[in-house]
PDB file of C-alpha atoms and ligand atoms in Angstrom:
ATOM      1  CA  MET A 896     -23.535  41.107  -8.436  1.00 52.00           C
ATOM      2  CA  SER A 897     -20.257  40.096  -6.805  1.00 54.00           C
ATOM      3  CA  ALA A 898     -17.048  40.354  -8.819  1.00 68.00           C
ATOM      4  CA  ILE A 899     -15.400  37.033  -9.680  1.00 80.00           C
ATOM      5  CA  ARG A 900     -12.242  36.843  -7.606  1.00 89.00           C
ATOM      6  CA  GLU A 901      -9.021  35.782  -9.185  1.00 95.00           C
ATOM      7  CA  LYS A 902      -7.474  32.675  -7.622  1.00 98.00           C
ATOM      8  CA  ILE A 903      -3.886  33.515  -6.858  1.00 98.00           C
ATOM      9  CA  ALA A 904      -1.114  31.249  -5.582  1.00 98.00           C
ATOM     10  CA  VAL A 905       2.280  32.252  -4.298  1.00 98.00           C
ATOM     11  CA  TYR A 906       5.109  29.976  -5.403  1.00 98.00           C
ATOM     12  CA  PRO A 907       7.911  30.792  -2.951  1.00 98.00           C
ATOM     13  CA  GLY A 908      11.504  29.666  -2.979  1.00 98.00           C
ATOM     14  CA  SER A 909      15.159  30.566  -3.136  1.00 97.00           C
ATOM     15  CA  PHE A 910      15.366  29.823  -6.874  1.00 98.00           C
ATOM     16  CA  ASP A 911      19.168  29.715  -6.650  1.00 97.00           C
ATOM     17  CA  PRO A 912      18.921  29.230  -9.602  1.00 98.00           C
ATOM     18  CA  ILE A 913      15.590  28.457 -11.249  1.00 98.00           C
ATOM     19  CA  THR A 914      15.553  24.971 -12.834  1.00 98.00           C
ATOM     20  CA  ASN A 915      13.337  23.234 -15.366  1.00 98.00           C
ATOM     21  CA  GLY A 916      11.745  21.483 -12.401  1.00 97.00           C
ATOM     22  CA  HIS A 917      10.570  24.847 -11.089  1.00 98.00           C
ATOM     23  CA  LEU A 918       9.265  25.762 -14.542  1.00 98.00           C
ATOM     24  CA  ASP A 919       7.353  22.484 -14.796  1.00 97.00           C
ATOM     25  CA  LEU A 920       5.689  23.154 -11.469  1.00 98.00           C
ATOM     26  CA  LEU A 921       4.771  26.658 -12.594  1.00 98.00           C
ATOM     27  CA  GLU A 922       3.125  25.271 -15.755  1.00 98.00           C
ATOM     28  CA  ARG A 923       1.050  22.879 -13.736  1.00 98.00           C
ATOM     29  CA  GLY A 924       0.159  25.569 -11.221  1.00 98.00           C
ATOM     30  CA  LEU A 925      -1.101  27.776 -14.043  1.00 98.00           C
ATOM     31  CA  LYS A 926      -3.665  25.093 -14.879  1.00 98.00           C
ATOM     32  CA  ILE A 927      -5.111  25.415 -11.379  1.00 98.00           C
ATOM     33  CA  PHE A 928      -4.739  29.106 -10.537  1.00 98.00           C
ATOM     34  CA  ASP A 929      -5.579  32.293 -12.431  1.00 98.00           C
ATOM     35  CA  ARG A 930      -2.331  33.911 -11.400  1.00 98.00           C
ATOM     36  CA  ILE A 931       0.908  32.684  -9.871  1.00 98.00           C
ATOM     37  CA  ILE A 932       3.306  34.909  -8.012  1.00 98.00           C
ATOM     38  CA  ILE A 933       6.835  33.556  -8.027  1.00 99.00           C
ATOM     39  CA  ALA A 934       8.225  34.928  -4.775  1.00 98.00           C
ATOM     40  CA  LEU A 935      11.978  34.847  -4.292  1.00 98.00           C
ATOM     41  CA  ALA A 936      13.374  34.862  -0.785  1.00 98.00           C
ATOM     42  CA  GLU A 937      16.825  36.232  -0.013  1.00 94.00           C
ATOM     43  CA  ASN A 938      17.581  33.261   2.294  1.00 89.00           C
ATOM     44  CA  PRO A 939      21.097  34.318   3.439  1.00 88.00           C
ATOM     45  CA  ALA A 940      21.269  31.283   5.742  1.00 87.00           C
ATOM     46  CA  LYS A 941      21.598  29.138   2.619  1.00 85.00           C
ATOM     47  CA  PHE A 942      24.614  31.091   1.308  1.00 89.00           C
ATOM     48  CA  PRO A 943      23.039  31.740  -2.093  1.00 93.00           C
ATOM     49  CA  PHE A 944      25.294  31.351  -5.091  1.00 94.00           C
ATOM     50  CA  PHE A 945      23.519  34.140  -6.950  1.00 96.00           C
ATOM     51  CA  THR A 946      22.476  37.463  -5.459  1.00 96.00           C
ATOM     52  CA  LEU A 947      18.765  38.095  -5.127  1.00 97.00           C
ATOM     53  CA  GLU A 948      18.923  40.495  -8.083  1.00 98.00           C
ATOM     54  CA  GLU A 949      20.683  37.886 -10.230  1.00 98.00           C
ATOM     55  CA  ARG A 950      18.136  35.227  -9.293  1.00 98.00           C
ATOM     56  CA  LEU A 951      15.283  37.612 -10.056  1.00 98.00           C
ATOM     57  CA  ASP A 952      16.837  38.459 -13.374  1.00 98.00           C
ATOM     58  CA  LEU A 953      17.268  34.772 -14.254  1.00 98.00           C
ATOM     59  CA  VAL A 954      13.628  34.041 -13.463  1.00 98.00           C
ATOM     60  CA  ARG A 955      12.484  37.042 -15.487  1.00 98.00           C
ATOM     61  CA  THR A 956      14.667  36.154 -18.467  1.00 98.00           C
ATOM     62  CA  SER A 957      13.674  32.485 -18.343  1.00 98.00           C
ATOM     63  CA  LEU A 958      10.012  33.459 -18.523  1.00 98.00           C
ATOM     64  CA  ALA A 959      10.296  36.462 -20.836  1.00 98.00           C
ATOM     65  CA  SER A 960       8.643  34.737 -23.782  1.00 97.00           C
ATOM     66  CA  HIS A 961       6.174  32.659 -21.794  1.00 98.00           C
ATOM     67  CA  PRO A 962       2.777  32.723 -23.546  1.00 98.00           C
ATOM     68  CA  GLU A 963       0.967  33.181 -20.221  1.00 98.00           C
ATOM     69  CA  LEU A 964       3.254  35.893 -18.875  1.00 98.00           C
ATOM     70  CA  SER A 965       0.278  38.107 -18.011  1.00 98.00           C
ATOM     71  CA  ARG A 966      -0.713  35.496 -15.410  1.00 98.00           C
ATOM     72  CA  ILE A 967       2.761  35.274 -13.872  1.00 98.00           C
ATOM     73  CA  GLN A 968       4.133  37.791 -11.432  1.00 98.00           C
ATOM     74  CA  ILE A 969       7.745  37.704 -10.267  1.00 98.00           C
ATOM     75  CA  GLU A 970       8.641  39.346  -6.974  1.00 98.00           C
ATOM     76  CA  THR A 971      10.956  39.195  -4.006  1.00 98.00           C
ATOM     77  CA  PHE A 972       9.877  39.136  -0.391  1.00 98.00           C
ATOM     78  CA  ASP A 973      11.428  39.237   3.035  1.00 96.00           C
ATOM     79  CA  GLY A 974      10.098  38.455   6.464  1.00 96.00           C
ATOM     80  CA  LEU A 975       7.524  35.780   7.040  1.00 97.00           C
ATOM     81  CA  LEU A 976       6.091  34.099   3.985  1.00 98.00           C
ATOM     82  CA  VAL A 977       2.549  34.066   5.367  1.00 98.00           C
ATOM     83  CA  ASN A 978       2.602  37.840   5.913  1.00 98.00           C
ATOM     84  CA  TYR A 979       3.676  38.343   2.331  1.00 98.00           C
ATOM     85  CA  VAL A 980       1.026  35.904   1.090  1.00 98.00           C
ATOM     86  CA  GLU A 981      -1.683  37.740   3.022  1.00 97.00           C
ATOM     87  CA  ARG A 982      -0.644  41.044   1.450  1.00 97.00           C
ATOM     88  CA  THR A 983      -0.986  39.557  -2.042  1.00 98.00           C
ATOM     89  CA  GLY A 984      -4.476  38.203  -1.421  1.00 97.00           C
ATOM     90  CA  ALA A 985      -3.354  34.732  -2.560  1.00 98.00           C
ATOM     91  CA  VAL A 986      -5.358  31.727  -1.438  1.00 98.00           C
ATOM     92  CA  ALA A 987      -2.545  29.205  -1.648  1.00 98.00           C
ATOM     93  CA  ILE A 988       1.156  28.575  -1.288  1.00 98.00           C
ATOM     94  CA  LEU A 989       2.371  26.309  -4.057  1.00 98.00           C
ATOM     95  CA  ARG A 990       5.278  23.938  -3.466  1.00 98.00           C
ATOM     96  CA  GLY A 991       6.729  20.896  -5.157  1.00 96.00           C
ATOM     97  CA  LEU A 992       7.551  17.547  -3.577  1.00 96.00           C
ATOM     98  CA  ARG A 993      10.262  15.437  -5.125  1.00 92.00           C
ATOM     99  CA  ALA A 994      10.651  12.533  -2.788  1.00 85.00           C
ATOM    100  CA  LEU A 995       9.947  11.291   0.691  1.00 83.00           C
ATOM    101  CA  SER A 996      13.069  13.112   1.847  1.00 81.00           C
ATOM    102  CA  ASP A 997      11.396  16.445   1.080  1.00 91.00           C
ATOM    103  CA  PHE A 998       8.381  15.577   3.141  1.00 94.00           C
ATOM    104  CA  GLU A 999       9.607  16.227   6.668  1.00 94.00           C
ATOM    105  CA  TYR A1000      10.832  19.734   5.988  1.00 94.00           C
ATOM    106  CA  GLU A1001       7.754  20.599   3.930  1.00 97.00           C
ATOM    107  CA  PHE A1002       5.394  19.168   6.523  1.00 96.00           C
ATOM    108  CA  GLN A1003       7.050  21.233   9.236  1.00 97.00           C
ATOM    109  CA  MET A1004       6.929  24.371   7.098  1.00 97.00           C
ATOM    110  CA  ALA A1005       3.292  23.884   6.058  1.00 98.00           C
ATOM    111  CA  LEU A1006       2.191  23.308   9.651  1.00 98.00           C
ATOM    112  CA  MET A1007       4.125  26.302  10.943  1.00 98.00           C
ATOM    113  CA  ASN A1008       2.679  28.499   8.217  1.00 98.00           C
ATOM    114  CA  ARG A1009      -0.779  27.205   9.110  1.00 97.00           C
ATOM    115  CA  LYS A1010      -0.200  28.014  12.760  1.00 98.00           C
ATOM    116  CA  LEU A1011       0.839  31.540  11.779  1.00 98.00           C
ATOM    117  CA  SER A1012      -2.073  32.107   9.413  1.00 96.00           C
ATOM    118  CA  ARG A1013      -5.214  30.131   8.622  1.00 92.00           C
ATOM    119  CA  ARG A1014      -5.738  31.936   5.344  1.00 90.00           C
ATOM    120  CA  PRO A1015      -3.506  30.344   2.729  1.00 96.00           C
ATOM    121  CA  GLU A1016      -3.580  26.612   2.145  1.00 97.00           C
ATOM    122  CA  THR A1017      -0.302  25.005   1.130  1.00 98.00           C
ATOM    123  CA  LEU A1018      -0.750  22.981  -2.015  1.00 98.00           C
ATOM    124  CA  TYR A1019       1.873  20.401  -2.981  1.00 97.00           C
ATOM    125  CA  LEU A1020       2.302  19.008  -6.456  1.00 97.00           C
ATOM    126  CA  MET A1021       4.477  15.996  -7.124  1.00 95.00           C
ATOM    127  CA  THR A1022       7.508  16.926  -9.137  1.00 92.00           C
ATOM    128  CA  GLY A1023       7.360  15.785 -12.744  1.00 92.00           C
ATOM    129  CA  ALA A1024       9.214  12.482 -13.258  1.00 93.00           C
ATOM    130  CA  ASN A1025      11.796  14.132 -15.531  1.00 95.00           C
ATOM    131  CA  TRP A1026      12.888  16.469 -12.765  1.00 96.00           C
ATOM    132  CA  ILE A1027      12.673  14.248  -9.709  1.00 94.00           C
ATOM    133  CA  TYR A1028      16.440  13.993  -9.257  1.00 95.00           C
ATOM    134  CA  ILE A1029      17.371  17.619  -9.773  1.00 95.00           C
ATOM    135  CA  SER A1030      17.676  20.444  -7.314  1.00 95.00           C
ATOM    136  CA  SER A1031      19.267  23.863  -7.553  1.00 96.00           C
ATOM    137  CA  ARG A1032      21.981  22.563  -5.274  1.00 95.00           C
ATOM    138  CA  ILE A1033      22.890  19.540  -7.376  1.00 96.00           C
ATOM    139  CA  ILE A1034      22.881  21.685 -10.511  1.00 97.00           C
ATOM    140  CA  LYS A1035      25.413  24.063  -8.918  1.00 95.00           C
ATOM    141  CA  GLU A1036      27.564  21.176  -7.763  1.00 95.00           C
ATOM    142  CA  VAL A1037      27.646  19.525 -11.191  1.00 96.00           C
ATOM    143  CA  VAL A1038      28.462  22.775 -12.998  1.00 95.00           C
ATOM    144  CA  SER A1039      31.149  23.665 -10.448  1.00 93.00           C
ATOM    145  CA  LYS A1040      32.866  20.360 -11.241  1.00 93.00           C
ATOM    146  CA  GLY A1041      32.660  20.858 -14.985  1.00 93.00           C
ATOM    147  CA  GLY A1042      29.581  18.684 -15.644  1.00 95.00           C
ATOM    148  CA  CYS A1043      26.874  19.409 -18.179  1.00 96.00           C
ATOM    149  CA  VAL A1044      23.381  20.445 -17.061  1.00 97.00           C
ATOM    150  CA  ASN A1045      21.990  21.099 -20.497  1.00 97.00           C
ATOM    151  CA  GLY A1046      18.247  20.463 -20.624  1.00 97.00           C
ATOM    152  CA  LEU A1047      17.908  20.633 -16.855  1.00 98.00           C
ATOM    153  CA  VAL A1048      17.901  24.408 -16.521  1.00 98.00           C
ATOM    154  CA  PRO A1049      16.972  27.207 -18.925  1.00 98.00           C
ATOM    155  CA  ASP A1050      19.852  28.049 -21.310  1.00 98.00           C
ATOM    156  CA  VAL A1051      20.269  31.460 -19.737  1.00 98.00           C
ATOM    157  CA  VAL A1052      20.796  29.839 -16.325  1.00 98.00           C
ATOM    158  CA  GLU A1053      23.382  27.421 -17.669  1.00 97.00           C
ATOM    159  CA  ALA A1054      25.293  30.291 -19.275  1.00 97.00           C
ATOM    160  CA  LYS A1055      25.131  32.440 -16.144  1.00 97.00           C
ATOM    161  CA  LEU A1056      26.303  29.571 -13.940  1.00 97.00           C
ATOM    162  CA  LYS A1057      29.362  29.060 -16.117  1.00 95.00           C
ATOM    163  CA  GLU A1058      30.042  32.794 -16.296  1.00 95.00           C
ATOM    164  CA  LYS A1059      29.812  33.206 -12.543  1.00 93.00           C
ATOM    165  CA  LEU A1060      32.040  30.216 -11.849  1.00 90.00           C
ATOM    166  CA  GLN A1061      34.622  31.547 -14.227  1.00 90.00           C
ATOM    167  CA  SER A1062      34.580  34.927 -12.526  1.00 87.00           C
ATOM    168  CA  PHE A1063      35.086  33.270  -9.114  1.00 83.00           C
ATOM    169  CA  ARG A1064      38.042  31.334 -10.521  1.00 84.00           C
ATOM    170  CA  GLN A1065      39.591  34.327 -12.262  1.00 82.00           C
ATOM    171  CA  ARG A1066      39.409  36.340  -9.063  1.00 81.00           C
ATOM    172  CA  GLN A1067      40.572  33.271  -7.122  1.00 74.00           C
ATOM    173  CA  VAL A1068      37.580  33.674  -4.836  1.00 72.00           C
ATOM    174  CA  ALA A1069      36.288  30.605  -3.003  1.00 72.00           C
ATOM    175  CA  LEU A1070      32.958  29.340  -4.262  1.00 71.00           C
ATOM    176  CA  PRO A1071      30.021  30.023  -1.954  1.00 73.00           C
ATOM    177  CA  GLN A1072      29.242  27.065   0.251  1.00 67.00           C
ATOM    178  CA  LEU A1073      26.660  24.890  -1.465  1.00 69.00           C
ATOM    179  CA  GLY A1074      24.763  24.206   1.719  1.00 61.00           C
ATOM    180  CA  PRO A1075      23.325  20.982   3.075  1.00 57.00           C
ATOM    181  CA  ASP A1076      21.735  18.516   0.716  1.00 51.00           C
ATOM    182  CA  ASP A1077      18.341  18.712   2.303  1.00 48.00           C
ATOM    183  CA  ARG A1078      15.045  19.968   1.227  1.00 58.00           C
ATOM    184  CA  GLU A1079      15.807  23.604   1.789  1.00 51.00           C
ATOM    185  CA  ASP A1080      15.867  23.760  -1.950  1.00 56.00           C
ATOM    186  CA  SER A1081      12.682  23.249  -3.888  1.00 53.00           C
ATOM    187  CA  ALA A1082      13.664  22.013  -7.304  1.00 50.00           C
ATOM    188  CA  ALA A1083      10.067  21.922  -8.305  1.00 54.00           C
TER     189      ALA A1083
HETATM  190  O1  PNS B 206      13.481  27.108  -2.238  1.00 94.29           O
HETATM  191  P1  PNS B 206      13.503  26.963  -0.749  1.00 94.29           P
HETATM  192  O2  PNS B 206      14.843  27.427  -0.225  1.00 94.29           O
HETATM  193  O3  PNS B 206      13.137  25.582  -0.288  1.00 94.29           O
HETATM  194  O4  PNS B 206      12.398  27.957  -0.160  1.00 94.29           O
HETATM  195  C1  PNS B 206      12.220  28.079   1.222  1.00 94.29           C
HETATM  196  C2  PNS B 206      11.301  29.264   1.553  1.00 94.29           C
HETATM  197  C3  PNS B 206      11.837  30.545   0.933  1.00 94.29           C
HETATM  198  C4  PNS B 206       9.934  29.000   0.997  1.00 94.29           C
HETATM  199  C5  PNS B 206      11.235  29.360   3.095  1.00 94.29           C
HETATM  200  O5  PNS B 206      12.523  29.433   3.614  1.00 94.29           O
HETATM  201  C6  PNS B 206      10.445  30.576   3.567  1.00 94.29           C
HETATM  202  O6  PNS B 206       9.238  30.574   3.521  1.00 94.29           O
HETATM  203  N1  PNS B 206      11.142  31.632   4.018  1.00 94.29           N
HETATM  204  C7  PNS B 206      10.535  32.852   4.505  1.00 94.29           C
HETATM  205  C8  PNS B 206      10.623  32.960   6.032  1.00 94.29           C
HETATM  206  C9  PNS B 206       9.498  32.208   6.686  1.00 94.29           C
HETATM  207  O7  PNS B 206       8.342  32.483   6.524  1.00 94.29           O
HETATM  208  N2  PNS B 206       9.888  31.189   7.452  1.00 94.29           N
HETATM  209  C10 PNS B 206       8.951  30.343   8.144  1.00 94.29           C
HETATM  210  C11 PNS B 206       8.466  29.236   7.229  1.00 94.29           C
HETATM  211  S1  PNS B 206       7.975  27.918   8.207  1.00 94.29           S
END
């Protein structure tokens, strides 16, 4: 009798920081897969606002009381995504699509990943309507200019964003570049 294999998906991203759009996508992914691995990439080319450790910590804290925590794994990876995915035994890469503007970058990435490995399929879910306009980048921009992002990110993220901005200001350190407003930022 063959063992029933768990269906695992890797949900990769920069998560700089995690937003409610990301969390919504995770919820929906959990309805399809037995286990989801949230895989955080360092992504230095995007000048992350938070260090990888801080981002990891924010994801962990945001999900600490999740009722399905046993089906969620939170990790970091470096190198090629497909190599990481193969090591995990996942069958799919999960990504969110907000708008047509996301499509080109995602299409390119999915096809390149497919060229590199035939094993994982990339599965896209449409971002929930409540989160269609948010991205990690826009959240950082709004907070950096004193705007309110309550209800768009977990409370812990909002607090950490404010804390970090204050520490930059106190030390009179320039804010990290927010990067281009393109899809290299999966809000969901
Ligand atoms: O949240 P993001 O920044 O849109 O996530 C992008 C990410 C991390 C999924 C992408 O940059 C990635 O897969 N990086 C790992 C390196 C890699 O495999 N690059 C080739 C992908 S075509």
